[in-house]
Short mmCIF file of C-alpha atoms in Angstrom, two decimals:
data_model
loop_
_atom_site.label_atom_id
_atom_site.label_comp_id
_atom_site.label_asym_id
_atom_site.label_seq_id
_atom_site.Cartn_x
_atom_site.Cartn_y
_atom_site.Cartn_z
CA UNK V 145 199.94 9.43 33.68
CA UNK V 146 197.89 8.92 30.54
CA UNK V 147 194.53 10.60 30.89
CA UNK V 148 191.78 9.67 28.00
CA UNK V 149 188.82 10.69 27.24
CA UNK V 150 186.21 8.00 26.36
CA UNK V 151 184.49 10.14 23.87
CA UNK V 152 185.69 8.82 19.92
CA UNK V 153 187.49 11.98 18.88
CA UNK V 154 188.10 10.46 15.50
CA UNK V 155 183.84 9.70 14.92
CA UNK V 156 183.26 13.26 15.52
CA UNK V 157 181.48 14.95 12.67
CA UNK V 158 180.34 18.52 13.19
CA UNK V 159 176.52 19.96 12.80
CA UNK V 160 177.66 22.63 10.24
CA UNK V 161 175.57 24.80 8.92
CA UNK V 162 175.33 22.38 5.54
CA UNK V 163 172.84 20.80 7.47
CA UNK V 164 171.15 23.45 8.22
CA UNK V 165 170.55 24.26 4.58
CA UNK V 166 167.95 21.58 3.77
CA UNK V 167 164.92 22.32 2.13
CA UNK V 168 163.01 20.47 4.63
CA UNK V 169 161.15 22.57 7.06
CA UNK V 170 162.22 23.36 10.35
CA UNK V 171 165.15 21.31 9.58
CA UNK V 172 167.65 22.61 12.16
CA UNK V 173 165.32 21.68 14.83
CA UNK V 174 164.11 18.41 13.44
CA UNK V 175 167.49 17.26 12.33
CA UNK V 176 168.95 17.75 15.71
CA UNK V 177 166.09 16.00 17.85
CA UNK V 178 165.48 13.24 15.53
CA UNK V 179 169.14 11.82 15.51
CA UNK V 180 168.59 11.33 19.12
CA UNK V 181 167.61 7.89 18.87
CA UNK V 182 168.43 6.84 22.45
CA UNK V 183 165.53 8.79 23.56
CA UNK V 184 163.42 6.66 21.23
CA UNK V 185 165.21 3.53 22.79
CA UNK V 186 164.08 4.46 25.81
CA UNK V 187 160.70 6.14 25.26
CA UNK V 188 161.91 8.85 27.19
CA UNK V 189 158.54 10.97 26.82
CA UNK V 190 156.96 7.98 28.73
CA UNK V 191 159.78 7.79 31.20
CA UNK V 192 159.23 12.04 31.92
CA UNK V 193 155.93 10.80 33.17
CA UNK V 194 157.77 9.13 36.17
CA UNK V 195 160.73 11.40 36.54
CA UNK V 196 162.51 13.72 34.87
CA UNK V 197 165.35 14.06 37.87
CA UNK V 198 164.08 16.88 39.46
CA UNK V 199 166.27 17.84 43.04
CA UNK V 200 169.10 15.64 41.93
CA UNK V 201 172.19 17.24 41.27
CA UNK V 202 174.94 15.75 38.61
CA UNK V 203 178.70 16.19 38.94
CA UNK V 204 179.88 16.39 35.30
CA UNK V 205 184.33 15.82 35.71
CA UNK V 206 185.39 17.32 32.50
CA UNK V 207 186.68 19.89 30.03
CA UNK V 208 184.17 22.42 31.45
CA UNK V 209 180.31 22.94 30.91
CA UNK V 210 178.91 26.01 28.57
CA UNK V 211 176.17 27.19 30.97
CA UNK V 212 175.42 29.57 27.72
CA UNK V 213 173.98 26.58 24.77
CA UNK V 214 170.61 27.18 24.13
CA UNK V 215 170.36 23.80 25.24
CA UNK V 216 171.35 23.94 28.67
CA UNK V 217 170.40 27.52 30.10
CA UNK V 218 169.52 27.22 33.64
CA UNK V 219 170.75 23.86 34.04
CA UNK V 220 174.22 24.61 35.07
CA UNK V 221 175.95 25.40 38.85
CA UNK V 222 178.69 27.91 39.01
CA UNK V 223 180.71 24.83 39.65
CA UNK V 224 184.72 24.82 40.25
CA UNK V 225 187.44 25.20 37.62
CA UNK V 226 190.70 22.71 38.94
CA UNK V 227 191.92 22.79 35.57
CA UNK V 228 194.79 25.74 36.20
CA UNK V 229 194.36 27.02 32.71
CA UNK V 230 191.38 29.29 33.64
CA UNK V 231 188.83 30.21 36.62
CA UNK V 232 185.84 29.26 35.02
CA UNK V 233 184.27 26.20 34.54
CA UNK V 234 181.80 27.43 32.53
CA UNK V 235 184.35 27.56 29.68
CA UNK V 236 184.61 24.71 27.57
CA UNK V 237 187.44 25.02 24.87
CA UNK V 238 187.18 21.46 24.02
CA UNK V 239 183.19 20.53 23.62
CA UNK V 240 183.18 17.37 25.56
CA UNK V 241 181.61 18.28 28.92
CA UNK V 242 179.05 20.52 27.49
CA UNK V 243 178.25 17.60 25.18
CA UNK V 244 178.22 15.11 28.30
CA UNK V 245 175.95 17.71 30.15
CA UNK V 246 173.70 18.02 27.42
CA UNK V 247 172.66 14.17 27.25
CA UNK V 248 172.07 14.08 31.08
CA UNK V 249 170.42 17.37 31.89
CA UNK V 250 169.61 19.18 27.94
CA UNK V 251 166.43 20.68 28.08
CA UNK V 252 166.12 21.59 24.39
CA UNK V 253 165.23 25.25 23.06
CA UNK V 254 162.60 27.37 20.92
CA UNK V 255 158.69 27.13 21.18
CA UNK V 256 157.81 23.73 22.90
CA UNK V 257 161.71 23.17 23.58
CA UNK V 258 161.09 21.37 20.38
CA UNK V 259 164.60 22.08 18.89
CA UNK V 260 168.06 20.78 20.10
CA UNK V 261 169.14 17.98 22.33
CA UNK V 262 167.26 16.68 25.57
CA UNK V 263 168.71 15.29 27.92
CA UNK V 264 167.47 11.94 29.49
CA UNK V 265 167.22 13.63 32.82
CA UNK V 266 165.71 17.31 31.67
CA UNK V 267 165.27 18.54 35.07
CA UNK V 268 168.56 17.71 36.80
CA UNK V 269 170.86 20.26 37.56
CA UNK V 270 174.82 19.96 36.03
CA UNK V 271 177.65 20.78 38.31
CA UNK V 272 180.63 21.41 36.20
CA UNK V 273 183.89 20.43 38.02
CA UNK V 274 186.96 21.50 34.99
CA UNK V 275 189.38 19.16 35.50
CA UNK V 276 190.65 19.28 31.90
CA UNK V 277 194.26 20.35 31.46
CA UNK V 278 195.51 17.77 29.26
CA UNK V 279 198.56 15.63 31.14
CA UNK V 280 197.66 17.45 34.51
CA UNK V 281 194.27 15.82 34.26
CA UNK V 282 195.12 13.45 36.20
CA UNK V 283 196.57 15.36 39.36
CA UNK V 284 193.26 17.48 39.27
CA UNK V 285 190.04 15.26 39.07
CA UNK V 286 190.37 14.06 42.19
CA UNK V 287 190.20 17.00 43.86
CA UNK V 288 187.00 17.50 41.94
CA UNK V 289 185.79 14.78 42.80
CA UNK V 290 185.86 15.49 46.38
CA UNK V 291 184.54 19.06 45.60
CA UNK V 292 180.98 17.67 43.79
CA UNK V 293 180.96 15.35 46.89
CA UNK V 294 181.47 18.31 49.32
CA UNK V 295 178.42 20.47 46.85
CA UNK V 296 176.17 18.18 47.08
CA UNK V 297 176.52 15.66 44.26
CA UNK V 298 174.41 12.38 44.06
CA UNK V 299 175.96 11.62 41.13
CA UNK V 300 179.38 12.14 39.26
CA UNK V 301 180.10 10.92 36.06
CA UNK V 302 183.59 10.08 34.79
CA UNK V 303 183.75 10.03 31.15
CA UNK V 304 187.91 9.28 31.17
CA UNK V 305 190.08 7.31 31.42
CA UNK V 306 193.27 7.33 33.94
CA UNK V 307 195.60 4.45 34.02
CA UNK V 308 197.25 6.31 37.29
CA UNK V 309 193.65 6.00 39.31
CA UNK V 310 194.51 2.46 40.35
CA UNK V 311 193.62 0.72 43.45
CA UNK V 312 195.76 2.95 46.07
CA UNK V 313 196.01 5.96 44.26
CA UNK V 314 195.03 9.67 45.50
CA UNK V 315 192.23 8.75 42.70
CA UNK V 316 191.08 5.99 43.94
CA UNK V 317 190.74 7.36 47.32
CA UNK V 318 189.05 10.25 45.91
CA UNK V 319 186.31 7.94 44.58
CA UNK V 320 186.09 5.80 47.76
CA UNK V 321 185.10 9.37 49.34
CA UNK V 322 182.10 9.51 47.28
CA UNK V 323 180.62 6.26 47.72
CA UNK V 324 180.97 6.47 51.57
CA UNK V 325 179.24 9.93 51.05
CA UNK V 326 176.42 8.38 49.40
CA UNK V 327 177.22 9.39 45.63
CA UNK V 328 176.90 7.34 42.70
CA UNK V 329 179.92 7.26 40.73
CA UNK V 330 179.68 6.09 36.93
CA UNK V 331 182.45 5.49 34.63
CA UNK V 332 183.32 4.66 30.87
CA UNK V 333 185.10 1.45 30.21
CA UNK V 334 187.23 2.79 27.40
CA UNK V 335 187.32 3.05 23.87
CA UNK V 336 189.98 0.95 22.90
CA UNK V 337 188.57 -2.88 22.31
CA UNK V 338 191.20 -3.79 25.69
CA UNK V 339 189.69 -4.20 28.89
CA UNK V 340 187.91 -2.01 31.49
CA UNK V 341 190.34 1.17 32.26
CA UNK V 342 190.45 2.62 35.16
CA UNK V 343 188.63 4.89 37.14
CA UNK V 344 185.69 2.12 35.66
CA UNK V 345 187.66 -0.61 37.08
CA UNK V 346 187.63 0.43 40.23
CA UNK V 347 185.52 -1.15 43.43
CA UNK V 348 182.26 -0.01 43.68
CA UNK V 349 182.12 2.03 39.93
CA UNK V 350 179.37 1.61 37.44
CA UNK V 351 181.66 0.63 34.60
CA UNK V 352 179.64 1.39 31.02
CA UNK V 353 179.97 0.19 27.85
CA UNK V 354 178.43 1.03 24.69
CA UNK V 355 175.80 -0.11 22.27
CA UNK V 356 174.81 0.91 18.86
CA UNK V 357 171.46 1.59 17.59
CA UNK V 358 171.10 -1.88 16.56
CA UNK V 359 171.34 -2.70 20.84
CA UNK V 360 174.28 -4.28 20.00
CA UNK V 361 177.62 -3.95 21.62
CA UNK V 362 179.53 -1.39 19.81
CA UNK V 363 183.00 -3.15 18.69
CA UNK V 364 185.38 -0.17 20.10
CA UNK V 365 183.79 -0.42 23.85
CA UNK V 366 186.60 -2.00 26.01
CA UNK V 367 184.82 -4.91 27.42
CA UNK V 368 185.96 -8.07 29.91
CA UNK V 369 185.86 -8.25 33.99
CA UNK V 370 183.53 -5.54 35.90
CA UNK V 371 181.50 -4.36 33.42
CA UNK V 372 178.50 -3.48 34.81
CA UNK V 373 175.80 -1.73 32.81
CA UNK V 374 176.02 -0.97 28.98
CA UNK V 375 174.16 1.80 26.63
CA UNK V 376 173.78 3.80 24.01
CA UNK V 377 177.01 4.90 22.74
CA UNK V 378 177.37 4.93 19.38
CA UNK V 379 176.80 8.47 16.47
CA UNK V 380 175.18 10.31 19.44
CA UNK V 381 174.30 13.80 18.67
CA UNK V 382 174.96 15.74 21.91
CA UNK V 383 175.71 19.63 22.23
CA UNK V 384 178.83 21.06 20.96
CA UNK V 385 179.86 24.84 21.53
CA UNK V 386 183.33 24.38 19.43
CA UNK V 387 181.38 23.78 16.35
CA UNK V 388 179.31 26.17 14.35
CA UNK V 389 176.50 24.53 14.16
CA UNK V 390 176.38 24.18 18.07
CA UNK V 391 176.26 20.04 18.21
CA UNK V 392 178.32 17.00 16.69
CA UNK V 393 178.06 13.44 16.25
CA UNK V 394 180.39 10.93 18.24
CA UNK V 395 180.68 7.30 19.53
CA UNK V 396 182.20 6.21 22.45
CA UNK V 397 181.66 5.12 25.64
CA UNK V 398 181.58 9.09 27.15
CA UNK V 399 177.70 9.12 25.89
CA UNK V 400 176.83 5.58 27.05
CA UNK V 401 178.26 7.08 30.70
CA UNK V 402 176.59 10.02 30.43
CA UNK V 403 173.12 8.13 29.82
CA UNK V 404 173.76 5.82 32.79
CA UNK V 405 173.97 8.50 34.87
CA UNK V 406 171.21 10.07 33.93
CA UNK V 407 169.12 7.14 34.73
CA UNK V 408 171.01 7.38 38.08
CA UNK V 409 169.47 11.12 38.77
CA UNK V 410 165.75 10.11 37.50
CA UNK V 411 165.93 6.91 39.90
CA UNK V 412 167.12 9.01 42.85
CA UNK V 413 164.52 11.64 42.27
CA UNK V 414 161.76 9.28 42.48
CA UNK V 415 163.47 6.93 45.23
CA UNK V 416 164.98 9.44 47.50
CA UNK V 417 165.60 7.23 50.27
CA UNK V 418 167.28 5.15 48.53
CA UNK V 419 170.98 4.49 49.35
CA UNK V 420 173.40 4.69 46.11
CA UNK V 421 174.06 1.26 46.55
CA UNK V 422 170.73 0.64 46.37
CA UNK V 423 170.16 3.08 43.32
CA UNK V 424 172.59 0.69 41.44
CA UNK V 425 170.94 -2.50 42.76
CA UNK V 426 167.83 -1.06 40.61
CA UNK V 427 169.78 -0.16 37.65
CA UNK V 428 171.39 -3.54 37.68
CA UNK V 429 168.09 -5.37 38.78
CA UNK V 430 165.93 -3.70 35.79
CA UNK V 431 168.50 -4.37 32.63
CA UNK V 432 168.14 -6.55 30.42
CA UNK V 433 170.17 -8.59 27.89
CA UNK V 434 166.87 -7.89 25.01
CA UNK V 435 167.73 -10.38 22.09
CA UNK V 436 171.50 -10.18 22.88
CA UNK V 437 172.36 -14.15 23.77
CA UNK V 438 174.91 -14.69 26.47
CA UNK V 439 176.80 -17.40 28.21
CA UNK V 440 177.50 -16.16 32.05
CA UNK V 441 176.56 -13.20 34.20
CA UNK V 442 177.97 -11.05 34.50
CA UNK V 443 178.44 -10.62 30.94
CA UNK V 444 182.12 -9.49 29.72
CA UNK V 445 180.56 -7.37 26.88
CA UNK V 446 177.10 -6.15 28.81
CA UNK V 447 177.66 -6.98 32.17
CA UNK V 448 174.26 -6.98 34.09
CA UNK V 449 172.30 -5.88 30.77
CA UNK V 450 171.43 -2.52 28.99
CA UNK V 451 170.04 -0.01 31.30
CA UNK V 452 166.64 0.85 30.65
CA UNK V 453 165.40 3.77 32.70
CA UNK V 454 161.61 2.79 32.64
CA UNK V 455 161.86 -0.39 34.22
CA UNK V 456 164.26 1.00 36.98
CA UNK V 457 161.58 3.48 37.53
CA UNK V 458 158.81 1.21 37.91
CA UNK V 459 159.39 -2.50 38.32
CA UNK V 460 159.00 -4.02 41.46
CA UNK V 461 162.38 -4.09 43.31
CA UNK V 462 163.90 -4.77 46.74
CA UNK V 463 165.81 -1.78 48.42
CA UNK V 464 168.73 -4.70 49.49
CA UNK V 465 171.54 -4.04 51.55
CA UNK V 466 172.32 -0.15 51.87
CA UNK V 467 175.98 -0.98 50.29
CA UNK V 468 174.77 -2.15 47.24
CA UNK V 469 175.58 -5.22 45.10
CA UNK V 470 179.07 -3.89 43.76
CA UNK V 471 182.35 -4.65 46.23
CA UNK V 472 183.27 -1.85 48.02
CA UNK V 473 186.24 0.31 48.10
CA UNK V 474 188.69 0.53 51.39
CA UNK V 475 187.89 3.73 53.26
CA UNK V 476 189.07 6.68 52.18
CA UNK V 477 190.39 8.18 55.34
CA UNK V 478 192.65 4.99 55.94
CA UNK V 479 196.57 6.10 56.15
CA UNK V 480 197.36 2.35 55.60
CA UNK V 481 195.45 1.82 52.84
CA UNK V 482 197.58 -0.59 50.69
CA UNK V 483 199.53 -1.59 53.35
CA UNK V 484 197.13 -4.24 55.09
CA UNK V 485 199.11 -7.39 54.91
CA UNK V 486 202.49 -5.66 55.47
CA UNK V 487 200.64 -4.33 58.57
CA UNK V 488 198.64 -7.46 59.65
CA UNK V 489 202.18 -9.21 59.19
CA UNK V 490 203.69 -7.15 61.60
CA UNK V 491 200.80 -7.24 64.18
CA UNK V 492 201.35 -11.55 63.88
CA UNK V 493 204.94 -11.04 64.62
CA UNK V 494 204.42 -8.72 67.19
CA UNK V 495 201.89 -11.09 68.81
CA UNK V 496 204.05 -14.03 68.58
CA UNK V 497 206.70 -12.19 70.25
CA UNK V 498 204.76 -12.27 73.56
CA UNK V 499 203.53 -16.51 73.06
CA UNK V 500 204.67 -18.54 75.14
CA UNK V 501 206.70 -21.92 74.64
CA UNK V 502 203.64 -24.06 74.21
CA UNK V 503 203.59 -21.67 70.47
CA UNK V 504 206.13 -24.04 69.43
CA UNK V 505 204.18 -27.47 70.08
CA UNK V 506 201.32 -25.94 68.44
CA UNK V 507 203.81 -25.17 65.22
CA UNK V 508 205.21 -28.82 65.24
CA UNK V 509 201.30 -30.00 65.31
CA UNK V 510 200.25 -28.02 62.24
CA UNK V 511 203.52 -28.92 60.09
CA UNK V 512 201.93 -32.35 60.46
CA UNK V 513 198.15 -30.76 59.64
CA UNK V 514 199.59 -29.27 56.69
CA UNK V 515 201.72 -32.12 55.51
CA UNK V 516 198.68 -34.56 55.74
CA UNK V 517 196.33 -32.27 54.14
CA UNK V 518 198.73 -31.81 51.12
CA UNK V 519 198.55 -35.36 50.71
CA UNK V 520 194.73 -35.03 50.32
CA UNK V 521 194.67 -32.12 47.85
CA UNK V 522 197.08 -33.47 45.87
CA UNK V 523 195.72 -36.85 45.58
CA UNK V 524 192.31 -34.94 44.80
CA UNK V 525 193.99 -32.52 41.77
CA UNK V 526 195.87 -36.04 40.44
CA UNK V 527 192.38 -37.53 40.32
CA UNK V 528 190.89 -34.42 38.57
CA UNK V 529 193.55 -33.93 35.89
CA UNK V 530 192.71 -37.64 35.22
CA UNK V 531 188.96 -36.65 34.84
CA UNK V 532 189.63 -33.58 32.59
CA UNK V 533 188.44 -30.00 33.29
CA UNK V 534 184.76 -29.27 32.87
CA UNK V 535 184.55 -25.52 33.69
CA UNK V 536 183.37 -22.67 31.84
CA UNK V 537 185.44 -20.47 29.40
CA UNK V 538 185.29 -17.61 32.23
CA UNK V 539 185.57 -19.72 34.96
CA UNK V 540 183.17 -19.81 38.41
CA UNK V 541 179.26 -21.30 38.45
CA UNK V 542 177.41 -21.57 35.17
CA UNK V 543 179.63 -21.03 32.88
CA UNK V 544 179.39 -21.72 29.10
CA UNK V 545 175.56 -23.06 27.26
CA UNK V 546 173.48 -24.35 30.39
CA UNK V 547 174.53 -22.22 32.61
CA UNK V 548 173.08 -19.02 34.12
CA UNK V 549 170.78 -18.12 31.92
CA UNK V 550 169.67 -14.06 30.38
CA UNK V 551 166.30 -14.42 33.29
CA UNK V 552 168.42 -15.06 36.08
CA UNK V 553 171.30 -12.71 34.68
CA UNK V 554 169.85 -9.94 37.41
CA UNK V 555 170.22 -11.88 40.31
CA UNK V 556 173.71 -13.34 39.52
CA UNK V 557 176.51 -13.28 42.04
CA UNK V 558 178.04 -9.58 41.81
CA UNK V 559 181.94 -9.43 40.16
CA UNK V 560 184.94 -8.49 41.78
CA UNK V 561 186.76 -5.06 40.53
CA UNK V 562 190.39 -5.44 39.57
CA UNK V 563 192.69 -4.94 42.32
CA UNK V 564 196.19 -4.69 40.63
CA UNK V 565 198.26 -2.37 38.31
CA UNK V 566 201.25 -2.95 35.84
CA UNK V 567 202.38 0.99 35.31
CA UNK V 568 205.25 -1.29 33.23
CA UNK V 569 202.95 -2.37 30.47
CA UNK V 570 202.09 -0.29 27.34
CA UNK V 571 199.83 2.61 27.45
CA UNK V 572 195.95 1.12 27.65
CA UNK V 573 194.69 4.44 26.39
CA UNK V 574 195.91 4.79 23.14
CA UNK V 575 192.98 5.03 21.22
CA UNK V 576 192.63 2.89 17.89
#
């Protein structure tokens, strides 16, 4: 199974200590917070005034979290290693989940916690599940999964990739555990330019894509059908213990994730009672398309909008249904799962079985239904294909100029997830 990372290896440039060598003063600490300019995005130091995810507790599935940076002491659970290369998933060989940590829960360092990087959720708390073990990845993040779910978790962010976590899969099941158990689950569309990649593509899953600092959509975020929320993903500085300066610079759809869930922990501070479907009926309900024009909601490239954190703190919205807007995953605890019309076919036959004669009349009868009513709906597509086809380029209500338009986008009819796999195709992971 391919297992990728949604984290741009290749735009990773390391904080050395060249940088540090500036004549500027304090430059290590105001070269480090002043390259964070999602926080300026989203005028997080107003945001802090609402929440700053306090009591909400996120599941970080990755290479491990350094509970030792500066810029995360205190912030990090003894967590679980499922990894099978070590028994701690406080280590962090590669960088990534310390880096993913540090944009959801960083608190900074030094006098003021004036130097390093904040996270956008400073008071959260990171549980680091190490799921990391290159090709094995994928046989152990489920399990994790189901651990942070089991801790405590309200939130779990997936920033991977797994083209074996399709609909079906001891993956997918995994996730379908933690949305019946009340967790938000957020995941990074992929890195490629291809479409959304599974676990993101999965029923239920905030799928994220990324934007520069422009607020435009960064051109390696996979994009297309169930994209939900997109954000700042592009030359983020986030914490780095592999390099010697301690931080590096990356795009990718990882960081855009790792914001998204952030947001997810400050909204479920402040709305406790809220359901996670409901959480993500906020986040979805306060984005916004800004200046970005498009043509149908939801949007292949944005989906609902960018999340903004302040408005899904503080504008006026609806609980809804405690499911949520998203579709929802089959159960979890189902044996049959992927086996419903196999099963339902077998029930019919079973049924039929015990009819008596009088089935047969009623067959004969609807033969005739259906031969009439093919008469109709052929007539009808003849008549159309006369006409010429007016739809959309995506299809459904609204599509193309004049339809739904940017104000209505967050109140749009919710997209379906993908339901299918082709394990025969090429590898969707390989990065570019």
């Amino acid at each position: 199974m391919g297992v990728k990372r949604v984290w741009s290896t290749a735009g990773v440039v390391a904080l050395t200590g060249a940088l540090l060598l500036t004549s500027a003063p304090l430059a290590s600490a105001d070269s480090i917070r002043d390259q964070q300019w999602p926080l300026r995005v989203f005028d997080a130091e107003r945001v802090w005034k609402t929440s700053q995810g306090e009591g909400v507790t996120v599941a970080v599935v990755d290479s491990g979290v350094d509970a030792s940076h500066p810029d995360l002491t205190g912030q990090v659970l003894p967590g679980k290693d499922f990894s099978r290369d070590s028994s701690d998933a406080h280590q962090d060989e590669d960088g990534h989940g310390t880096g993913m940590a540090s944009l959801i829960a960083g608190h900074g360092h030094g006098p003021n916690n004036a130097s390093g990087v904040m996270g956008l959720a400073p008071k959260s708390k990171i549980l680091p599940v190490k799921a990391d073990a290159g090709e094995d990845m994928d046989t152990t993040w489920p399990s994790g999964v189901r651990y942070a779910v089991d801790q405590g978790a309200k939130v779990i962010n997936l920033s991977f990739n797994d083209d074996g976590a399709y609909p079906g899969s001891k993956a997918a099941a995994a996730i379908a555990y933690a949305q019946e158990h009340d967790v938000v689950v957020v995941a990074g569309a992929g890195n490629d330019g291809g479409s959304v990649k599974y676990p993101a593509a999965l029923p239920g899953v905030v799928a994220v894509t990324a934007i520069d600092e422009s607020l435009k959509f960064w051109d390696g975020s996979n994009n297309g059908k169930g994209v939900i929320l997109a954000a700042p993903g592009a030359k983020i500085l986030s914490a780095d213990p592999t390099r010697s300066g301690g931080y590096a610079v990356a795009s990718g759809t990882s960081d855009a994730t790792a914001y998204v869930s952030a947001i997810a922990a400050l909204v479920r501070s402040k709305y406790p009672d809220l359901t996670a479907g409901q959480v993500i009926n906020r986040l979805i309900k306060s984005a916004s398309f800004l200046e970005n024009k498009v043509s149908e909601v939801p949007d292949r490239q944005y989906g609902y909008g960018i999340a903004r954190p302040g408005s899904a703190l503080t504008m006026d919205i609806p609980k809804g249904p405690k499911e949520g807007p998203l579709p929802q995953a089959p159960s979890s605890t189902s044996k049959n799962s992927g086996k419903a019309s196999e099963d339902n076919g077998s029930s019919t036959n079973n049924q039929a079985k015990k009819k008596s004669s009088s089935t047969g009349i009623l067959a004969i009868a609807g033969i005739a239904a259906v031969v009439v009513i093919g008469g109709i709906v052929f007539a009808v597509i003849r008549s159309r294909r006369n006409r010429g086809n007016g739809g959309g380029p995506y299809g459904g209500q609204g599509g193309g100029p004049g339809g739904t338009s940017a104000q209505t986008a967050n109140y749009a009819p919710y997209p379906a997830a993908p339901t299918s796999h082709n394990p025969g195709g090429p590898n969707p992971y390989q990065q570019p």
